Amino acid sequence: MYLLLLTILVFLGINIIGETLKHFFESHRIVHAEQIRDKIRGYYEAFLVVAPIIMMTTTLKLFQKWVEDNRQISELKNLTFLMEINELKNQINPHFLFNMLNNVKALIRKDPEIATVVIMKLSEFLRYQLYENNEEKTSVSSEIKFLSNFLDLEKIRQENLNVSIDSGVDSRILNSTYIPPNLFTTFVENAIKHSVNVQGDPTFVHVNISIKEKQLYFICRNSVDPNYIVSDKKFAGLGLPNIKRRLELLYGKMCTLDINFTNTEYTVSLIIPI
């Protein structure tokens, strides 16, 4: 397609130049008997002159693009590696596992069936972090399942926390749609951290994921205690700048990220192409 459009562009350029010269210098033109053949030969010679120049400049531009792409890929790999390290520190750390195991220990005595469910969720949570997180892409259904397990485990730690993940998309579409792993984890983590209520009132974290017209829509809403003032710097944390840069490297200007907050609610809206 590129070569075809380039050929058409060269042909049109030659014609425009020829017509311009014809308009201004027609009176000085020497008419030959074989005018048509000379015109065809003129097109051929002009194309041989112009095409190498265009190809050389195009090659230079493509080389610059290749260098820039490699730089972005390298930066993306380093950023992803650092984010994975931070996520492992924040999620799979001894303190997190210690709290979970203590909760399971209490549940075994109180309700063995729920304790079994918690152990399964913790197992799936760790498996995703240790194995699927290393893949270049994962299915949307796996990401939703991971977020669901993560929120359920946090709900055990915070009894007043109300969590939900809604998706009205067919399961076959979710299984066949792939995105980079842990693309939404930072937003959900921040929602949990900052849905704290100093008086112990009910709090919430609601996540909605939908797919429309080859675009994925992610919305995360969490409650905010108006009496618990968090500075902008602390609220943003280190995770948000990293995820913003990661989205920029992955999708460029093709993604949209909006973050809005009031005294009672914090909302993250993300749109990415799929």
PDB file of C-alpha atoms in Angstrom:
ATOM      1  CA  MET A   1       0.000   0.000   0.000  1.00  0.00           C
ATOM      2  CA  TYR A   2       2.835   2.351   0.865  1.00  0.00           C
ATOM      3  CA  LEU A   3       4.672   1.668  -2.431  1.00  0.00           C
ATOM      4  CA  LEU A   4       1.428   2.012  -4.396  1.00  0.00           C
ATOM      5  CA  LEU A   5       0.610   5.362  -2.805  1.00  0.00           C
ATOM      6  CA  LEU A   6       4.217   6.477  -3.293  1.00  0.00           C
ATOM      7  CA  THR A   7       4.053   5.622  -7.020  1.00  0.00           C
ATOM      8  CA  ILE A   8       0.778   7.518  -7.401  1.00  0.00           C
ATOM      9  CA  LEU A   9       2.276  10.504  -5.559  1.00  0.00           C
ATOM     10  CA  VAL A  10       5.342  10.546  -7.828  1.00  0.00           C
ATOM     11  CA  PHE A  11       3.157  10.246 -10.940  1.00  0.00           C
ATOM     12  CA  LEU A  12       0.922  13.120  -9.823  1.00  0.00           C
ATOM     13  CA  GLY A  13       3.949  15.228  -8.908  1.00  0.00           C
ATOM     14  CA  ILE A  14       5.510  14.724 -12.323  1.00  0.00           C
ATOM     15  CA  ASN A  15       2.240  15.623 -14.037  1.00  0.00           C
ATOM     16  CA  ILE A  16       1.852  18.782 -11.959  1.00  0.00           C
ATOM     17  CA  ILE A  17       5.408  19.849 -12.776  1.00  0.00           C
ATOM     18  CA  GLY A  18       4.884  19.016 -16.461  1.00  0.00           C
ATOM     19  CA  GLU A  19       1.635  20.943 -16.687  1.00  0.00           C
ATOM     20  CA  THR A  20       3.198  23.908 -14.891  1.00  0.00           C
ATOM     21  CA  LEU A  21       6.132  23.977 -17.313  1.00  0.00           C
ATOM     22  CA  LYS A  22       3.745  23.549 -20.241  1.00  0.00           C
ATOM     23  CA  HIS A  23       1.625  26.489 -19.084  1.00  0.00           C
ATOM     24  CA  PHE A  24       4.530  28.905 -18.756  1.00  0.00           C
ATOM     25  CA  PHE A  25       6.875  27.692 -21.526  1.00  0.00           C
ATOM     26  CA  GLU A  26       4.512  26.339 -24.219  1.00  0.00           C
ATOM     27  CA  SER A  27       5.569  29.027 -26.682  1.00  0.00           C
ATOM     28  CA  HIS A  28       9.215  27.963 -26.432  1.00  0.00           C
ATOM     29  CA  ARG A  29       8.515  24.274 -26.881  1.00  0.00           C
ATOM     30  CA  ILE A  30      10.024  22.419 -29.866  1.00  0.00           C
ATOM     31  CA  VAL A  31       7.392  20.080 -31.315  1.00  0.00           C
ATOM     32  CA  HIS A  32       8.567  16.636 -32.392  1.00  0.00           C
ATOM     33  CA  ALA A  33       6.789  14.181 -34.630  1.00  0.00           C
ATOM     34  CA  GLU A  34       6.985  11.450 -32.040  1.00  0.00           C
ATOM     35  CA  GLN A  35       5.501  13.581 -29.282  1.00  0.00           C
ATOM     36  CA  ILE A  36       3.596  10.802 -27.513  1.00  0.00           C
ATOM     37  CA  ARG A  37       6.590   8.506 -27.303  1.00  0.00           C
ATOM     38  CA  ASP A  38       8.750  11.341 -26.030  1.00  0.00           C
ATOM     39  CA  LYS A  39       6.148  12.116 -23.367  1.00  0.00           C
ATOM     40  CA  ILE A  40       6.171   8.521 -22.143  1.00  0.00           C
ATOM     41  CA  ARG A  41       9.957   8.488 -22.121  1.00  0.00           C
ATOM     42  CA  GLY A  42       9.895  11.745 -20.172  1.00  0.00           C
ATOM     43  CA  TYR A  43       7.679  10.171 -17.535  1.00  0.00           C
ATOM     44  CA  TYR A  44      10.031   7.212 -17.311  1.00  0.00           C
ATOM     45  CA  GLU A  45      13.146   9.364 -16.984  1.00  0.00           C
ATOM     46  CA  ALA A  46      11.507  11.652 -14.423  1.00  0.00           C
ATOM     47  CA  PHE A  47      10.420   8.671 -12.377  1.00  0.00           C
ATOM     48  CA  LEU A  48      13.959   7.247 -12.427  1.00  0.00           C
ATOM     49  CA  VAL A  49      15.269  10.560 -11.107  1.00  0.00           C
ATOM     50  CA  VAL A  50      12.631  11.218  -8.455  1.00  0.00           C
ATOM     51  CA  ALA A  51      12.067   7.682  -7.114  1.00  0.00           C
ATOM     52  CA  PRO A  52      15.597   7.124  -5.678  1.00  0.00           C
ATOM     53  CA  ILE A  53      15.449  10.495  -3.905  1.00  0.00           C
ATOM     54  CA  ILE A  54      12.109   9.627  -2.306  1.00  0.00           C
ATOM     55  CA  MET A  55      13.265   6.124  -1.401  1.00  0.00           C
ATOM     56  CA  MET A  56      16.434   7.469   0.241  1.00  0.00           C
ATOM     57  CA  THR A  57      14.528  10.013   2.336  1.00  0.00           C
ATOM     58  CA  THR A  58      11.931   7.370   3.206  1.00  0.00           C
ATOM     59  CA  THR A  59      14.646   4.930   4.287  1.00  0.00           C
ATOM     60  CA  LEU A  60      16.165   7.601   6.518  1.00  0.00           C
ATOM     61  CA  LYS A  61      12.780   8.351   8.084  1.00  0.00           C
ATOM     62  CA  LEU A  62      12.055   4.646   8.651  1.00  0.00           C
ATOM     63  CA  PHE A  63      15.462   4.201  10.245  1.00  0.00           C
ATOM     64  CA  GLN A  64      14.755   7.087  12.639  1.00  0.00           C
ATOM     65  CA  LYS A  65      11.383   5.515  13.457  1.00  0.00           C
ATOM     66  CA  TRP A  66      13.057   2.148  14.064  1.00  0.00           C
ATOM     67  CA  VAL A  67      15.555   3.730  16.471  1.00  0.00           C
ATOM     68  CA  GLU A  68      12.755   5.533  18.341  1.00  0.00           C
ATOM     69  CA  ASP A  69      10.636   2.354  18.542  1.00  0.00           C
ATOM     70  CA  ASN A  70      13.558   0.389  19.952  1.00  0.00           C
ATOM     71  CA  ARG A  71      14.175   3.088  22.537  1.00  0.00           C
ATOM     72  CA  GLN A  72      10.523   3.007  23.606  1.00  0.00           C
ATOM     73  CA  ILE A  73      10.496  -0.801  23.737  1.00  0.00           C
ATOM     74  CA  SER A  74      13.589  -0.791  25.925  1.00  0.00           C
ATOM     75  CA  GLU A  75      12.094   1.845  28.222  1.00  0.00           C
ATOM     76  CA  LEU A  76       8.818  -0.079  28.379  1.00  0.00           C
ATOM     77  CA  LYS A  77      10.613  -3.279  29.374  1.00  0.00           C
ATOM     78  CA  ASN A  78      12.553  -1.500  32.117  1.00  0.00           C
ATOM     79  CA  LEU A  79       9.431   0.260  33.386  1.00  0.00           C
ATOM     80  CA  THR A  80       7.413  -2.958  33.349  1.00  0.00           C
ATOM     81  CA  PHE A  81      10.177  -4.718  35.258  1.00  0.00           C
ATOM     82  CA  LEU A  82      10.252  -1.992  37.922  1.00  0.00           C
ATOM     83  CA  MET A  83       6.457  -2.045  38.209  1.00  0.00           C
ATOM     84  CA  GLU A  84       6.475  -5.813  38.645  1.00  0.00           C
ATOM     85  CA  ILE A  85       9.067  -5.474  41.388  1.00  0.00           C
ATOM     86  CA  ASN A  86       6.958  -2.850  43.157  1.00  0.00           C
ATOM     87  CA  GLU A  87       3.791  -4.898  42.757  1.00  0.00           C
ATOM     88  CA  LEU A  88       5.498  -7.947  44.240  1.00  0.00           C
ATOM     89  CA  LYS A  89       6.682  -5.822  47.159  1.00  0.00           C
ATOM     90  CA  ASN A  90       3.224  -4.357  47.709  1.00  0.00           C
ATOM     91  CA  GLN A  91       1.174  -7.493  47.173  1.00  0.00           C
ATOM     92  CA  ILE A  92       3.191 -10.656  47.690  1.00  0.00           C
ATOM     93  CA  ASN A  93       5.031  -9.640  50.807  1.00  0.00           C
ATOM     94  CA  PRO A  94       5.310 -11.370  54.188  1.00  0.00           C
ATOM     95  CA  HIS A  95       2.969  -8.863  55.837  1.00  0.00           C
ATOM     96  CA  PHE A  96       0.229  -9.472  53.277  1.00  0.00           C
ATOM     97  CA  LEU A  97       0.588 -13.264  53.487  1.00  0.00           C
ATOM     98  CA  PHE A  98       0.793 -13.133  57.280  1.00  0.00           C
ATOM     99  CA  ASN A  99      -2.513 -11.266  57.500  1.00  0.00           C
ATOM    100  CA  MET A 100      -4.156 -13.594  55.012  1.00  0.00           C
ATOM    101  CA  LEU A 101      -2.974 -16.718  56.831  1.00  0.00           C
ATOM    102  CA  ASN A 102      -4.152 -15.314  60.165  1.00  0.00           C
ATOM    103  CA  ASN A 103      -7.550 -14.637  58.629  1.00  0.00           C
ATOM    104  CA  VAL A 104      -7.662 -18.175  57.224  1.00  0.00           C
ATOM    105  CA  LYS A 105      -6.685 -19.564  60.616  1.00  0.00           C
ATOM    106  CA  ALA A 106      -9.584 -17.735  62.251  1.00  0.00           C
ATOM    107  CA  LEU A 107     -11.979 -18.779  59.498  1.00  0.00           C
ATOM    108  CA  ILE A 108     -11.016 -22.468  59.810  1.00  0.00           C
ATOM    109  CA  ARG A 109     -12.356 -22.441  63.361  1.00  0.00           C
ATOM    110  CA  LYS A 110     -15.349 -20.271  62.543  1.00  0.00           C
ATOM    111  CA  ASP A 111     -16.377 -21.373  59.035  1.00  0.00           C
ATOM    112  CA  PRO A 112     -14.239 -24.065  57.314  1.00  0.00           C
ATOM    113  CA  GLU A 113     -16.112 -23.715  53.999  1.00  0.00           C
ATOM    114  CA  ILE A 114     -15.340 -20.008  53.674  1.00  0.00           C
ATOM    115  CA  ALA A 115     -11.742 -20.712  54.736  1.00  0.00           C
ATOM    116  CA  THR A 116     -11.453 -23.191  51.854  1.00  0.00           C
ATOM    117  CA  VAL A 117     -12.732 -20.572  49.407  1.00  0.00           C
ATOM    118  CA  VAL A 118     -10.242 -18.018  50.733  1.00  0.00           C
ATOM    119  CA  ILE A 119      -7.359 -20.467  50.334  1.00  0.00           C
ATOM    120  CA  MET A 120      -8.384 -21.131  46.719  1.00  0.00           C
ATOM    121  CA  LYS A 121      -8.595 -17.416  45.972  1.00  0.00           C
ATOM    122  CA  LEU A 122      -5.206 -16.828  47.579  1.00  0.00           C
ATOM    123  CA  SER A 123      -3.756 -19.688  45.518  1.00  0.00           C
ATOM    124  CA  GLU A 124      -5.157 -18.250  42.268  1.00  0.00           C
ATOM    125  CA  PHE A 125      -3.955 -14.794  43.259  1.00  0.00           C
ATOM    126  CA  LEU A 126      -0.385 -16.001  43.806  1.00  0.00           C
ATOM    127  CA  ARG A 127      -0.404 -18.139  40.656  1.00  0.00           C
ATOM    128  CA  TYR A 128      -1.388 -15.154  38.512  1.00  0.00           C
ATOM    129  CA  GLN A 129       1.319 -12.968  40.033  1.00  0.00           C
ATOM    130  CA  LEU A 130       4.041 -15.583  39.712  1.00  0.00           C
ATOM    131  CA  TYR A 131       3.245 -17.039  36.289  1.00  0.00           C
ATOM    132  CA  GLU A 132       0.742 -15.170  34.113  1.00  0.00           C
ATOM    133  CA  ASN A 133       2.214 -11.826  35.137  1.00  0.00           C
ATOM    134  CA  ASN A 134       5.399 -12.754  33.240  1.00  0.00           C
ATOM    135  CA  GLU A 135       3.563 -13.146  29.933  1.00  0.00           C
ATOM    136  CA  GLU A 136       3.474 -10.329  27.417  1.00  0.00           C
ATOM    137  CA  LYS A 137      -0.329 -10.398  27.305  1.00  0.00           C
ATOM    138  CA  THR A 138      -3.141 -12.055  29.208  1.00  0.00           C
ATOM    139  CA  SER A 139      -6.851 -12.437  28.547  1.00  0.00           C
ATOM    140  CA  VAL A 140      -9.291  -9.899  29.932  1.00  0.00           C
ATOM    141  CA  SER A 141     -11.102 -12.709  31.732  1.00  0.00           C
ATOM    142  CA  SER A 142      -7.886 -13.633  33.591  1.00  0.00           C
ATOM    143  CA  GLU A 143      -7.331 -10.010  34.555  1.00  0.00           C
ATOM    144  CA  ILE A 144     -10.904  -9.728  35.841  1.00  0.00           C
ATOM    145  CA  LYS A 145     -10.504 -12.942  37.810  1.00  0.00           C
ATOM    146  CA  PHE A 146      -7.277 -11.663  39.355  1.00  0.00           C
ATOM    147  CA  LEU A 147      -8.869  -8.345  40.340  1.00  0.00           C
ATOM    148  CA  SER A 148     -11.857 -10.196  41.766  1.00  0.00           C
ATOM    149  CA  ASN A 149      -9.622 -12.400  43.923  1.00  0.00           C
ATOM    150  CA  PHE A 150      -7.605  -9.398  45.015  1.00  0.00           C
ATOM    151  CA  LEU A 151     -10.717  -7.452  46.049  1.00  0.00           C
ATOM    152  CA  ASP A 152     -12.226 -10.474  47.809  1.00  0.00           C
ATOM    153  CA  LEU A 153      -9.049 -10.957  49.833  1.00  0.00           C
ATOM    154  CA  GLU A 154      -9.011  -7.286  50.769  1.00  0.00           C
ATOM    155  CA  LYS A 155     -12.663  -7.521  51.766  1.00  0.00           C
ATOM    156  CA  ILE A 156     -11.684 -10.179  54.312  1.00  0.00           C
ATOM    157  CA  ARG A 157      -9.161  -7.777  55.805  1.00  0.00           C
ATOM    158  CA  GLN A 158     -11.664  -4.884  55.847  1.00  0.00           C
ATOM    159  CA  GLU A 159     -15.106  -6.048  56.892  1.00  0.00           C
ATOM    160  CA  ASN A 160     -16.701  -2.682  56.141  1.00  0.00           C
ATOM    161  CA  LEU A 161     -15.421  -2.715  52.524  1.00  0.00           C
ATOM    162  CA  ASN A 162     -17.982  -3.338  49.781  1.00  0.00           C
ATOM    163  CA  VAL A 163     -16.432  -4.465  46.463  1.00  0.00           C
ATOM    164  CA  SER A 164     -17.823  -5.396  43.055  1.00  0.00           C
ATOM    165  CA  ILE A 165     -16.612  -6.049  39.514  1.00  0.00           C
ATOM    166  CA  ASP A 166     -19.197  -5.707  36.747  1.00  0.00           C
ATOM    167  CA  SER A 167     -18.795  -6.703  33.118  1.00  0.00           C
ATOM    168  CA  GLY A 168     -21.683  -7.194  30.732  1.00  0.00           C
ATOM    169  CA  VAL A 169     -19.421  -8.651  28.045  1.00  0.00           C
ATOM    170  CA  ASP A 170     -19.843 -12.200  26.748  1.00  0.00           C
ATOM    171  CA  SER A 171     -17.339 -14.615  28.291  1.00  0.00           C
ATOM    172  CA  ARG A 172     -16.121 -15.721  24.847  1.00  0.00           C
ATOM    173  CA  ILE A 173     -15.129 -12.143  24.027  1.00  0.00           C
ATOM    174  CA  LEU A 174     -13.370 -11.770  27.377  1.00  0.00           C
ATOM    175  CA  ASN A 175     -11.429 -14.999  26.804  1.00  0.00           C
ATOM    176  CA  SER A 176     -10.373 -14.005  23.279  1.00  0.00           C
ATOM    177  CA  THR A 177      -9.398 -10.398  24.083  1.00  0.00           C
ATOM    178  CA  TYR A 178      -5.838  -9.887  25.309  1.00  0.00           C
ATOM    179  CA  ILE A 179      -4.214  -6.998  27.150  1.00  0.00           C
ATOM    180  CA  PRO A 180      -0.903  -6.462  28.993  1.00  0.00           C
ATOM    181  CA  PRO A 181      -1.060  -8.036  32.483  1.00  0.00           C
ATOM    182  CA  ASN A 182      -1.639  -5.928  35.593  1.00  0.00           C
ATOM    183  CA  LEU A 183      -2.844  -2.997  33.541  1.00  0.00           C
ATOM    184  CA  PHE A 184      -5.535  -2.096  36.064  1.00  0.00           C
ATOM    185  CA  THR A 185      -3.942  -3.302  39.302  1.00  0.00           C
ATOM    186  CA  THR A 186      -2.437   0.065  40.266  1.00  0.00           C
ATOM    187  CA  PHE A 187      -5.809   1.790  39.999  1.00  0.00           C
ATOM    188  CA  VAL A 188      -7.525  -0.862  42.139  1.00  0.00           C
ATOM    189  CA  GLU A 189      -4.699  -0.767  44.705  1.00  0.00           C
ATOM    190  CA  ASN A 190      -5.022   3.000  45.030  1.00  0.00           C
ATOM    191  CA  ALA A 191      -8.793   2.663  45.334  1.00  0.00           C
ATOM    192  CA  ILE A 192      -8.387   0.242  48.243  1.00  0.00           C
ATOM    193  CA  LYS A 193      -5.710   2.295  49.978  1.00  0.00           C
ATOM    194  CA  HIS A 194      -7.687   5.510  49.799  1.00  0.00           C
ATOM    195  CA  SER A 195     -11.175   4.178  50.539  1.00  0.00           C
ATOM    196  CA  VAL A 196     -10.296   4.319  54.221  1.00  0.00           C
ATOM    197  CA  ASN A 197     -12.911   5.651  56.631  1.00  0.00           C
ATOM    198  CA  VAL A 198     -11.562   6.926  59.935  1.00  0.00           C
ATOM    199  CA  GLN A 199     -14.881   6.289  61.698  1.00  0.00           C
ATOM    200  CA  GLY A 200     -15.259   2.735  60.424  1.00  0.00           C
ATOM    201  CA  ASP A 201     -18.262   3.538  58.190  1.00  0.00           C
ATOM    202  CA  PRO A 202     -18.952   1.346  55.116  1.00  0.00           C
ATOM    203  CA  THR A 203     -16.686   1.986  52.142  1.00  0.00           C
ATOM    204  CA  PHE A 204     -16.748   0.747  48.568  1.00  0.00           C
ATOM    205  CA  VAL A 205     -14.648  -0.061  45.515  1.00  0.00           C
ATOM    206  CA  HIS A 206     -16.629  -0.640  42.319  1.00  0.00           C
ATOM    207  CA  VAL A 207     -14.981  -1.724  39.049  1.00  0.00           C
ATOM    208  CA  ASN A 208     -16.686  -1.839  35.659  1.00  0.00           C
ATOM    209  CA  ILE A 209     -15.101  -3.303  32.520  1.00  0.00           C
ATOM    210  CA  SER A 210     -16.823  -3.214  29.134  1.00  0.00           C
ATOM    211  CA  ILE A 211     -15.868  -3.656  25.473  1.00  0.00           C
ATOM    212  CA  LYS A 212     -17.452  -1.581  22.717  1.00  0.00           C
ATOM    213  CA  GLU A 213     -16.362  -0.979  19.128  1.00  0.00           C
ATOM    214  CA  LYS A 214     -12.860  -2.430  19.540  1.00  0.00           C
ATOM    215  CA  GLN A 215     -12.221  -0.400  22.674  1.00  0.00           C
ATOM    216  CA  LEU A 216     -12.012  -1.501  26.292  1.00  0.00           C
ATOM    217  CA  TYR A 217     -13.559   0.754  28.946  1.00  0.00           C
ATOM    218  CA  PHE A 218     -12.293   0.472  32.519  1.00  0.00           C
ATOM    219  CA  ILE A 219     -13.923   2.450  35.326  1.00  0.00           C
ATOM    220  CA  CYS A 220     -12.884   2.220  38.984  1.00  0.00           C
ATOM    221  CA  ARG A 221     -14.788   4.126  41.662  1.00  0.00           C
ATOM    222  CA  ASN A 222     -14.025   4.213  45.363  1.00  0.00           C
ATOM    223  CA  SER A 223     -15.417   6.042  48.352  1.00  0.00           C
ATOM    224  CA  VAL A 224     -13.482   8.834  50.021  1.00  0.00           C
ATOM    225  CA  ASP A 225     -13.861   9.925  53.625  1.00  0.00           C
ATOM    226  CA  PRO A 226     -14.209  13.740  53.627  1.00  0.00           C
ATOM    227  CA  ASN A 227     -12.699  13.769  57.126  1.00  0.00           C
ATOM    228  CA  TYR A 228      -9.630  11.876  55.924  1.00  0.00           C
ATOM    229  CA  ILE A 229      -7.637  14.421  53.905  1.00  0.00           C
ATOM    230  CA  VAL A 230      -4.983  12.973  51.612  1.00  0.00           C
ATOM    231  CA  SER A 231      -2.517  15.232  49.823  1.00  0.00           C
ATOM    232  CA  ASP A 232      -2.406  15.085  46.023  1.00  0.00           C
ATOM    233  CA  LYS A 233       1.141  13.782  46.092  1.00  0.00           C
ATOM    234  CA  LYS A 234       0.304  10.970  48.444  1.00  0.00           C
ATOM    235  CA  PHE A 235      -2.931  10.250  46.637  1.00  0.00           C
ATOM    236  CA  ALA A 236      -1.169   9.880  43.299  1.00  0.00           C
ATOM    237  CA  GLY A 237       1.621   7.807  44.763  1.00  0.00           C
ATOM    238  CA  LEU A 238       4.457   6.347  42.716  1.00  0.00           C
ATOM    239  CA  GLY A 239       2.246   3.853  40.912  1.00  0.00           C
ATOM    240  CA  LEU A 240       0.170   6.321  38.898  1.00  0.00           C
ATOM    241  CA  PRO A 241       3.097   8.079  37.146  1.00  0.00           C
ATOM    242  CA  ASN A 242       4.498   4.668  36.231  1.00  0.00           C
ATOM    243  CA  ILE A 243       1.214   3.346  34.869  1.00  0.00           C
ATOM    244  CA  LYS A 244       0.649   6.578  32.930  1.00  0.00           C
ATOM    245  CA  ARG A 245       4.049   6.230  31.312  1.00  0.00           C
ATOM    246  CA  ARG A 246       3.399   2.558  30.620  1.00  0.00           C
ATOM    247  CA  LEU A 247       0.095   3.401  28.913  1.00  0.00           C
ATOM    248  CA  GLU A 248       1.858   6.075  26.876  1.00  0.00           C
ATOM    249  CA  LEU A 249       4.493   3.600  25.702  1.00  0.00           C
ATOM    250  CA  LEU A 250       1.919   0.889  24.960  1.00  0.00           C
ATOM    251  CA  TYR A 251      -0.783   2.922  23.233  1.00  0.00           C
ATOM    252  CA  GLY A 252       0.540   6.428  22.632  1.00  0.00           C
ATOM    253  CA  LYS A 253      -2.346   8.816  21.970  1.00  0.00           C
ATOM    254  CA  MET A 254      -4.770   5.963  21.311  1.00  0.00           C
ATOM    255  CA  CYS A 255      -5.713   5.643  24.989  1.00  0.00           C
ATOM    256  CA  THR A 256      -7.619   8.025  27.243  1.00  0.00           C
ATOM    257  CA  LEU A 257      -7.123   8.295  31.004  1.00  0.00           C
ATOM    258  CA  ASP A 258      -9.312  10.549  33.124  1.00  0.00           C
ATOM    259  CA  ILE A 259      -9.017  10.849  36.913  1.00  0.00           C
ATOM    260  CA  ASN A 260     -11.668  12.791  38.821  1.00  0.00           C
ATOM    261  CA  PHE A 261     -12.310  13.078  42.525  1.00  0.00           C
ATOM    262  CA  THR A 262     -14.634  14.853  44.905  1.00  0.00           C
ATOM    263  CA  ASN A 263     -14.890  14.965  48.678  1.00  0.00           C
ATOM    264  CA  THR A 264     -16.759  11.651  48.697  1.00  0.00           C
ATOM    265  CA  GLU A 265     -15.679   9.724  45.582  1.00  0.00           C
ATOM    266  CA  TYR A 266     -12.642   9.055  43.415  1.00  0.00           C
ATOM    267  CA  THR A 267     -13.104   7.848  39.813  1.00  0.00           C
ATOM    268  CA  VAL A 268     -10.621   6.514  37.268  1.00  0.00           C
ATOM    269  CA  SER A 269     -11.760   6.093  33.644  1.00  0.00           C
ATOM    270  CA  LEU A 270      -9.500   4.404  31.119  1.00  0.00           C
ATOM    271  CA  ILE A 271     -10.162   3.664  27.430  1.00  0.00           C
ATOM    272  CA  ILE A 272      -7.693   1.532  25.457  1.00  0.00           C
ATOM    273  CA  PRO A 273      -7.833   0.005  21.962  1.00  0.00           C
ATOM    274  CA  ILE A 274      -7.996  -3.786  21.611  1.00  0.00           C
TER     275      ILE A 274
END
